[in-house]
Tab-separated table of C-alpha atoms in Angstrom:
chain	number	residue	atom	x	y	z
A	1	MET	CA	-19.581	-56.999	43.988
A	2	SER	CA	-19.683	-54.979	47.646
A	3	GLU	CA	-21.207	-56.323	50.552
A	4	SER	CA	-24.088	-53.632	50.270
A	5	ASP	CA	-24.878	-55.138	46.771
A	6	ILE	CA	-25.844	-58.614	48.020
A	7	ASN	CA	-29.567	-58.978	48.240
A	8	PRO	CA	-31.564	-61.893	50.161
A	9	GLN	CA	-33.838	-62.023	47.048
A	10	TRP	CA	-30.614	-63.213	44.879
A	11	ARG	CA	-29.400	-66.512	45.167
A	12	LEU	CA	-26.804	-69.135	43.834
A	13	VAL	CA	-28.212	-71.356	40.820
A	14	ARG	CA	-26.334	-74.236	40.015
A	15	ILE	CA	-25.703	-74.678	35.990
A	16	GLY	CA	-23.319	-77.753	35.733
A	17	ARG	CA	-21.953	-80.310	38.234
A	18	GLY	CA	-18.917	-82.868	37.635
A	19	SER	CA	-17.064	-85.676	40.198
A	20	PHE	CA	-14.791	-82.715	41.642
A	21	ALA	CA	-16.887	-79.515	41.490
A	22	SER	CA	-19.920	-77.980	40.635
A	23	VAL	CA	-20.497	-74.482	39.107
A	24	SER	CA	-23.097	-71.803	39.880
A	25	ILE	CA	-24.198	-68.276	38.945
A	26	LEU	CA	-25.285	-65.466	41.122
A	27	SER	CA	-28.615	-64.557	39.685
A	28	GLY	CA	-28.281	-60.877	38.654
A	29	ARG	CA	-24.657	-60.818	38.247
A	30	PRO	CA	-22.394	-61.986	35.250
A	31	VAL	CA	-20.397	-64.094	38.199
A	32	ALA	CA	-19.912	-67.863	38.389
A	33	PHE	CA	-18.753	-69.805	41.189
A	34	LYS	CA	-16.957	-73.127	40.805
A	35	HIS	CA	-17.326	-75.107	44.165
A	36	VAL	CA	-15.454	-78.143	45.257
A	37	ILE	CA	-17.697	-80.949	46.000
A	38	VAL	CA	-15.496	-82.671	48.807
A	39	ARG	CA	-14.198	-80.896	51.612
A	40	GLU	CA	-10.995	-82.424	51.341
A	41	ARG	CA	-10.034	-81.290	47.788
A	42	SER	CA	-10.186	-77.577	48.546
A	43	ALA	CA	-6.396	-77.559	47.857
A	44	GLU	CA	-6.951	-78.899	44.537
A	45	LEU	CA	-9.202	-75.973	43.519
A	46	LYS	CA	-7.015	-73.588	45.229
A	47	THR	CA	-4.453	-74.736	42.690
A	48	GLU	CA	-6.779	-74.610	39.854
A	49	PHE	CA	-7.670	-70.970	40.368
A	50	GLU	CA	-3.973	-70.299	40.707
A	51	ALA	CA	-3.346	-71.741	37.260
A	52	LEU	CA	-6.302	-69.974	35.823
A	53	CYS	CA	-4.873	-66.851	37.386
A	54	SER	CA	-1.770	-67.653	35.472
A	55	LEU	CA	-3.606	-68.730	31.925
A	56	TYR	CA	-5.513	-65.719	31.876
A	57	ASP	CA	-2.406	-63.556	31.433
A	58	PHE	CA	-0.785	-65.784	29.091
A	59	CYS	CA	-3.839	-66.508	26.842
A	60	VAL	CA	-6.667	-63.642	26.797
A	61	THR	CA	-4.994	-60.738	25.443
A	62	ASP	CA	-5.133	-61.951	21.463
A	63	SER	CA	-5.843	-65.563	21.525
A	64	PHE	CA	-9.022	-66.925	19.722
A	65	PHE	CA	-10.262	-69.090	22.608
A	66	GLY	CA	-10.792	-67.058	25.459
A	67	VAL	CA	-10.566	-68.216	29.127
A	68	PRO	CA	-12.869	-67.028	32.027
A	69	ARG	CA	-11.459	-64.212	34.100
A	70	PRO	CA	-10.622	-65.167	37.708
A	71	LEU	CA	-11.866	-62.919	40.426
A	72	ALA	CA	-10.990	-64.510	43.959
A	73	PHE	CA	-10.991	-67.724	46.050
A	74	TYR	CA	-12.380	-68.343	49.696
A	75	ASP	CA	-12.510	-71.370	51.902
A	76	PRO	CA	-15.074	-71.049	54.531
A	77	HIS	CA	-13.218	-73.215	56.754
A	78	LYS	CA	-9.822	-71.257	56.829
A	79	SER	CA	-9.769	-67.797	58.279
A	80	THR	CA	-6.415	-66.585	56.058
A	81	SER	CA	-7.786	-68.571	52.753
A	82	PHE	CA	-8.852	-65.367	50.723
A	83	LEU	CA	-7.142	-65.052	47.411
A	84	SER	CA	-7.856	-62.119	44.875
A	85	ALA	CA	-6.860	-62.215	41.792
A	86	GLY	CA	-3.580	-59.762	41.127
A	87	PRO	CA	-3.622	-56.949	38.607
A	88	PRO	CA	-3.250	-57.757	35.131
A	89	LYS	CA	-0.064	-57.444	33.455
A	90	ALA	CA	-1.028	-55.914	30.063
A	91	ARG	CA	-1.489	-52.206	31.072
A	92	ARG	CA	-4.352	-51.844	28.179
A	93	ARG	CA	-6.646	-54.101	30.016
A	94	PRO	CA	-9.328	-52.893	32.179
A	95	LEU	CA	-8.956	-53.573	35.789
A	96	ARG	CA	-10.815	-56.800	37.267
A	97	SER	CA	-13.745	-56.279	39.103
A	98	LEU	CA	-13.210	-57.710	42.784
A	99	VAL	CA	-15.231	-60.031	44.579
A	100	SER	CA	-14.774	-59.459	48.343
A	101	GLU	CA	-14.188	-61.887	51.176
A	102	GLY	CA	-17.349	-60.343	52.525
A	103	ASP	CA	-19.049	-61.222	49.344
A	104	PHE	CA	-18.358	-64.708	49.718
A	105	LYS	CA	-19.202	-64.698	53.376
A	106	LEU	CA	-22.624	-63.433	52.535
A	107	LEU	CA	-23.350	-66.368	50.170
A	108	GLU	CA	-22.944	-68.802	53.052
A	109	LEU	CA	-20.710	-71.232	51.167
A	110	ASP	CA	-20.293	-74.652	52.722
A	111	THR	CA	-17.283	-75.743	50.951
A	112	ALA	CA	-13.971	-74.003	49.215
A	113	ALA	CA	-15.071	-72.220	46.092
A	114	TYR	CA	-13.498	-69.428	43.444
A	115	ALA	CA	-15.196	-66.525	41.334
A	116	MET	CA	-14.794	-65.988	38.045
A	117	ASP	CA	-16.510	-64.587	35.034
A	118	GLN	CA	-19.517	-66.402	33.660
A	119	VAL	CA	-19.270	-67.851	30.181
A	120	LEU	CA	-22.336	-66.912	28.976
A	121	PRO	CA	-24.661	-69.173	27.068
A	122	ILE	CA	-25.159	-69.364	23.626
A	123	PRO	CA	-27.452	-67.182	22.079
A	124	LEU	CA	-31.259	-67.739	21.650
A	125	LEU	CA	-31.054	-68.238	17.799
A	126	THR	CA	-28.141	-70.838	17.839
A	127	ALA	CA	-29.852	-72.644	20.599
A	128	LYS	CA	-32.817	-72.732	18.529
A	129	THR	CA	-30.999	-73.655	15.125
A	130	ILE	CA	-29.164	-76.507	17.078
A	131	ARG	CA	-32.196	-77.876	18.639
A	132	THR	CA	-33.960	-77.742	15.279
A	133	LEU	CA	-31.324	-79.709	13.329
A	134	PHE	CA	-30.007	-82.111	16.088
A	135	TYR	CA	-32.599	-82.782	18.858
A	136	PRO	CA	-34.486	-85.960	18.694
A	137	PRO	CA	-38.259	-85.465	17.959
A	138	ASN	CA	-39.392	-87.390	20.881
A	139	MET	CA	-37.643	-85.210	23.369
A	140	PRO	CA	-39.787	-81.943	23.079
A	141	ASN	CA	-39.505	-81.023	26.786
A	142	ALA	CA	-35.863	-81.289	26.759
A	143	SER	CA	-34.121	-77.931	27.864
A	144	ASP	CA	-32.371	-75.678	25.139
A	145	PRO	CA	-28.634	-76.308	24.654
A	146	THR	CA	-26.412	-73.755	26.629
A	147	LEU	CA	-22.811	-74.443	25.943
A	148	CYS	CA	-21.585	-76.416	23.068
A	149	ARG	CA	-18.556	-79.008	23.527
A	150	LEU	CA	-16.333	-78.549	20.298
A	151	TYR	CA	-15.518	-82.570	19.534
A	152	PHE	CA	-13.583	-81.882	16.457
A	153	GLY	CA	-11.147	-85.285	16.901
A	154	LYS	CA	-14.517	-87.168	16.598
A	155	VAL	CA	-17.380	-88.560	14.303
A	156	ILE	CA	-20.759	-88.354	16.145
A	157	LYS	CA	-22.806	-91.293	15.192
A	158	GLU	CA	-25.961	-89.900	13.699
A	159	LEU	CA	-28.559	-92.510	14.980
A	160	GLY	CA	-31.852	-90.963	14.077
A	161	PRO	CA	-33.767	-89.559	11.367
A	162	GLY	CA	-32.461	-86.108	9.710
A	163	GLY	CA	-29.246	-86.862	11.627
A	164	ARG	CA	-30.533	-86.549	15.310
A	165	PRO	CA	-29.227	-88.594	17.913
A	166	ASN	CA	-32.066	-90.907	19.585
A	167	ARG	CA	-30.515	-92.425	22.636
A	168	PHE	CA	-28.740	-89.571	24.668
A	169	LEU	CA	-28.635	-85.761	24.615
A	170	ASN	CA	-26.835	-83.701	27.216
A	171	SER	CA	-28.507	-79.969	26.788
A	172	ALA	CA	-26.137	-78.367	28.815
A	173	ASN	CA	-22.739	-79.490	26.637
A	174	PHE	CA	-24.526	-80.407	23.357
A	175	PRO	CA	-21.665	-81.912	21.128
A	176	LEU	CA	-20.859	-80.658	17.778
A	177	ASP	CA	-18.304	-82.386	15.497
A	178	VAL	CA	-16.973	-80.916	12.324
A	179	SER	CA	-20.254	-82.303	10.290
A	180	ARG	CA	-22.582	-80.657	12.974
A	181	TYR	CA	-20.526	-77.204	13.113
A	182	ARG	CA	-20.482	-77.432	9.393
A	183	LYS	CA	-24.044	-77.941	9.175
A	184	LEU	CA	-24.757	-75.016	11.481
A	185	LEU	CA	-22.734	-72.460	9.249
A	186	GLU	CA	-24.795	-74.077	6.149
A	187	VAL	CA	-28.005	-72.904	7.685
A	188	ALA	CA	-26.565	-69.307	9.186
A	189	VAL	CA	-28.672	-66.291	7.286
A	190	GLU	CA	-26.554	-63.397	6.583
A	191	GLY	CA	-27.300	-60.737	9.352
A	192	ASP	CA	-27.760	-63.261	12.000
A	193	CYS	CA	-25.035	-64.838	14.336
A	194	VAL	CA	-21.428	-64.787	12.806
A	195	TYR	CA	-19.660	-67.969	13.450
A	196	PRO	CA	-15.899	-68.632	12.907
A	197	SER	CA	-15.026	-71.107	10.692
A	198	VAL	CA	-13.712	-74.732	11.423
A	199	GLU	CA	-10.272	-73.941	10.599
A	200	ASP	CA	-10.157	-71.142	12.687
A	201	ILE	CA	-11.046	-73.282	15.583
A	202	ALA	CA	-8.840	-76.068	14.690
A	203	TYR	CA	-5.838	-73.280	14.388
A	204	GLY	CA	-7.407	-71.909	17.886
A	205	MET	CA	-6.975	-75.266	19.448
A	206	GLY	CA	-3.508	-75.582	18.496
A	207	GLU	CA	-2.572	-72.193	19.849
A	208	MET	CA	-4.017	-72.645	23.278
A	209	LEU	CA	-2.512	-76.139	23.614
A	210	GLY	CA	0.937	-74.364	22.472
A	211	ARG	CA	0.510	-71.646	24.929
A	212	LEU	CA	-0.505	-73.808	27.811
A	213	HIS	CA	2.848	-76.209	26.983
A	214	TRP	CA	5.370	-73.364	26.597
A	215	ARG	CA	4.058	-70.355	27.929
A	216	ALA	CA	2.279	-71.564	31.056
A	217	GLY	CA	4.282	-74.909	31.588
A	218	TYR	CA	0.998	-77.020	31.972
A	219	ASP	CA	0.004	-80.206	30.138
A	220	GLY	CA	-3.358	-79.147	29.162
A	221	ARG	CA	-4.744	-82.655	30.805
A	222	ASP	CA	-8.678	-82.408	30.565
A	223	VAL	CA	-9.111	-78.857	29.568
A	224	GLU	CA	-12.491	-78.456	27.599
A	225	PHE	CA	-13.008	-76.408	24.486
A	226	VAL	CA	-16.686	-75.040	24.201
A	227	MET	CA	-18.674	-72.382	22.353
A	228	GLY	CA	-20.549	-70.100	24.549
A	229	GLY	CA	-21.975	-66.574	23.988
A	230	VAL	CA	-20.871	-63.290	24.222
A	231	SER	CA	-23.209	-60.190	24.425
A	232	PHE	CA	-26.948	-61.312	23.654
A	233	SER	CA	-26.429	-62.407	19.907
A	234	GLY	CA	-23.041	-63.532	19.295
A	235	VAL	CA	-21.052	-66.399	19.586
A	236	ALA	CA	-17.232	-66.950	21.459
A	237	MET	CA	-15.096	-70.041	22.065
A	238	TYR	CA	-13.747	-70.546	25.273
A	239	MET	CA	-11.119	-73.034	27.022
A	240	ILE	CA	-12.429	-74.078	30.376
A	241	ASP	CA	-11.948	-76.870	33.277
A	242	PHE	CA	-8.403	-76.654	34.794
A	243	ASN	CA	-8.356	-78.919	37.549
A	244	GLN	CA	-6.484	-81.938	36.283
A	245	MET	CA	-3.626	-79.834	34.426
A	246	ARG	CA	-0.403	-80.813	35.603
A	247	THR	CA	3.044	-78.720	35.529
A	248	TRP	CA	5.713	-79.876	33.323
A	249	LYS	CA	9.402	-78.825	33.228
A	250	ARG	CA	9.583	-77.883	29.319
A	251	ASN	CA	12.139	-80.829	28.893
A	252	PRO	CA	12.181	-82.929	25.820
A	253	ASN	CA	12.503	-85.867	27.939
A	254	GLU	CA	8.891	-84.973	29.432
A	255	ILE	CA	7.232	-85.160	25.970
A	256	GLN	CA	5.270	-88.280	26.867
A	257	GLN	CA	3.168	-86.455	29.690
A	258	LEU	CA	1.911	-84.162	26.951
A	259	VAL	CA	1.268	-86.981	24.708
A	260	ASP	CA	-0.585	-88.757	27.377
A	261	ALA	CA	-2.522	-85.532	28.775
A	262	PHE	CA	-3.681	-85.101	24.796
A	263	TYR	CA	-4.770	-88.599	24.409
A	264	THR	CA	-6.645	-88.470	28.120
A	265	ASN	CA	-8.815	-85.519	26.797
A	266	ASP	CA	-12.164	-85.717	25.209
A	267	PRO	CA	-11.432	-85.920	21.685
A	268	TYR	CA	-11.788	-81.912	21.115
A	269	TYR	CA	-8.444	-81.615	18.899
A	270	PRO	CA	-8.260	-83.080	15.129
A	271	ARG	CA	-6.605	-86.458	15.038
A	272	PRO	CA	-3.004	-86.030	14.483
A	273	ASN	CA	-2.988	-87.093	10.783
A	274	PRO	CA	-0.566	-84.960	8.952
A	275	ASP	CA	-2.584	-85.541	5.423
A	276	ASP	CA	-5.699	-84.061	7.303
A	277	LEU	CA	-6.002	-80.321	6.653
A	278	LEU	CA	-7.660	-79.357	9.844
A	279	TYR	CA	-4.624	-81.038	11.858
A	280	LYS	CA	-2.363	-78.984	9.670
A	281	GLU	CA	-4.404	-75.794	11.361
A	282	PHE	CA	-4.164	-77.377	14.440
A	283	SER	CA	-0.190	-77.912	14.051
A	284	ASP	CA	0.515	-74.236	12.763
A	285	GLY	CA	-1.178	-72.689	15.752
A	286	TYR	CA	0.383	-75.078	17.959
A	287	LEU	CA	3.945	-74.055	16.672
A	288	ASP	CA	2.826	-70.459	16.186
A	289	ALA	CA	2.433	-70.110	19.827
A	290	HIS	CA	5.773	-71.134	20.402
A	291	PRO	CA	8.631	-68.297	20.313
A	292	LYS	CA	9.908	-68.171	16.854
A	293	GLU	CA	13.450	-66.548	18.208
A	294	SER	CA	13.818	-70.037	20.572
A	295	ARG	CA	15.213	-72.820	18.803
A	296	ASP	CA	14.587	-75.082	21.929
A	297	ALA	CA	10.733	-73.934	21.844
A	298	ILE	CA	10.322	-74.886	18.015
A	299	ASP	CA	12.150	-78.162	18.770
A	300	VAL	CA	10.115	-79.231	21.919
A	301	GLY	CA	6.748	-78.077	19.911
A	302	GLU	CA	7.642	-80.044	16.676
A	303	ALA	CA	8.802	-83.215	18.972
A	304	PHE	CA	5.288	-83.052	20.909
A	305	LEU	CA	3.528	-83.214	17.226
A	306	ARG	CA	5.623	-86.176	15.848
A	307	ALA	CA	5.010	-87.879	19.133
A	308	ILE	CA	1.552	-87.485	19.042
A	309	GLU	CA	1.342	-88.346	15.135
A	310	ASP	CA	3.415	-91.638	15.816
A	311	GLU	CA	0.681	-92.601	18.563
A	312	GLN	CA	-2.280	-91.984	16.419
A	313	ARG	CA	-0.515	-94.275	14.048
A	314	ARG	CA	0.193	-96.965	16.620
A	315	ARG	CA	-3.169	-96.780	17.759
A	316	ILE	CA	-4.706	-97.190	14.110
A	317	SER	CA	-2.299	-100.013	13.563
A	318	ALA	CA	-3.538	-101.944	16.700
A	319	ASN	CA	-7.102	-101.405	15.671
């Protein structure tokens, strides 16, 4: 964007809100803005933006899951706050489009925000299929799903006829467990949208967590794995929401921090059962993200997997 592109008819449209921040898109532009809700937490948002810049370089070149491309940060209450994402490390990657400080000022934001590429909604046909398969029949006016949370560590209780939930529905972040996702694969028609397999998704989750832990040095606390769209008719998998991540020192003595983060997250990852085939895919992806030439990296990766497996057994015994 440039200042001359800003048109008074364009506006920010909020597409999501949590306890920490809200997310808006600029109509007419494939750019999203994450705004902190409480002004006093602006420093946390800046830290998240800096983490996203690091993750983009570590994860986007060849990973199964993508991360939104960071563009710039701005706090309207600090005159020297503007930060633009640096040049990409990979030479073959295209230059990042810029959001200027002037662009932010013309938007007249009340609180700190950062700009990133928009995670596009799922394709229209996918949204229609999910609605047909899983929406309650008594909610004809509910919005179509836009993003889908990939809850591969949870069995969603089917409460209504035809496997439809009949109490609560979040169309903005519709939950897909493994059985729902497989049902989506079953009804897909050749020539329509192509969906990755559940095995590829489980492997990709492990790969991303491994990159977070070892390459980027973050514990992955509260990150989300979602299915969105790419172009008009395809799906793509993304990892989003990085404000609760904490750094760690890649030290075996700090493995418990990673275990706590794993179990604090919503149940995206397959549960750590060594006999479960999806967990095997997850653990393979996790270890493959650690450099094979580093025995320390592999030892730490294996120690983490053993630790979450032990914790899973403890939790099952406690119940």
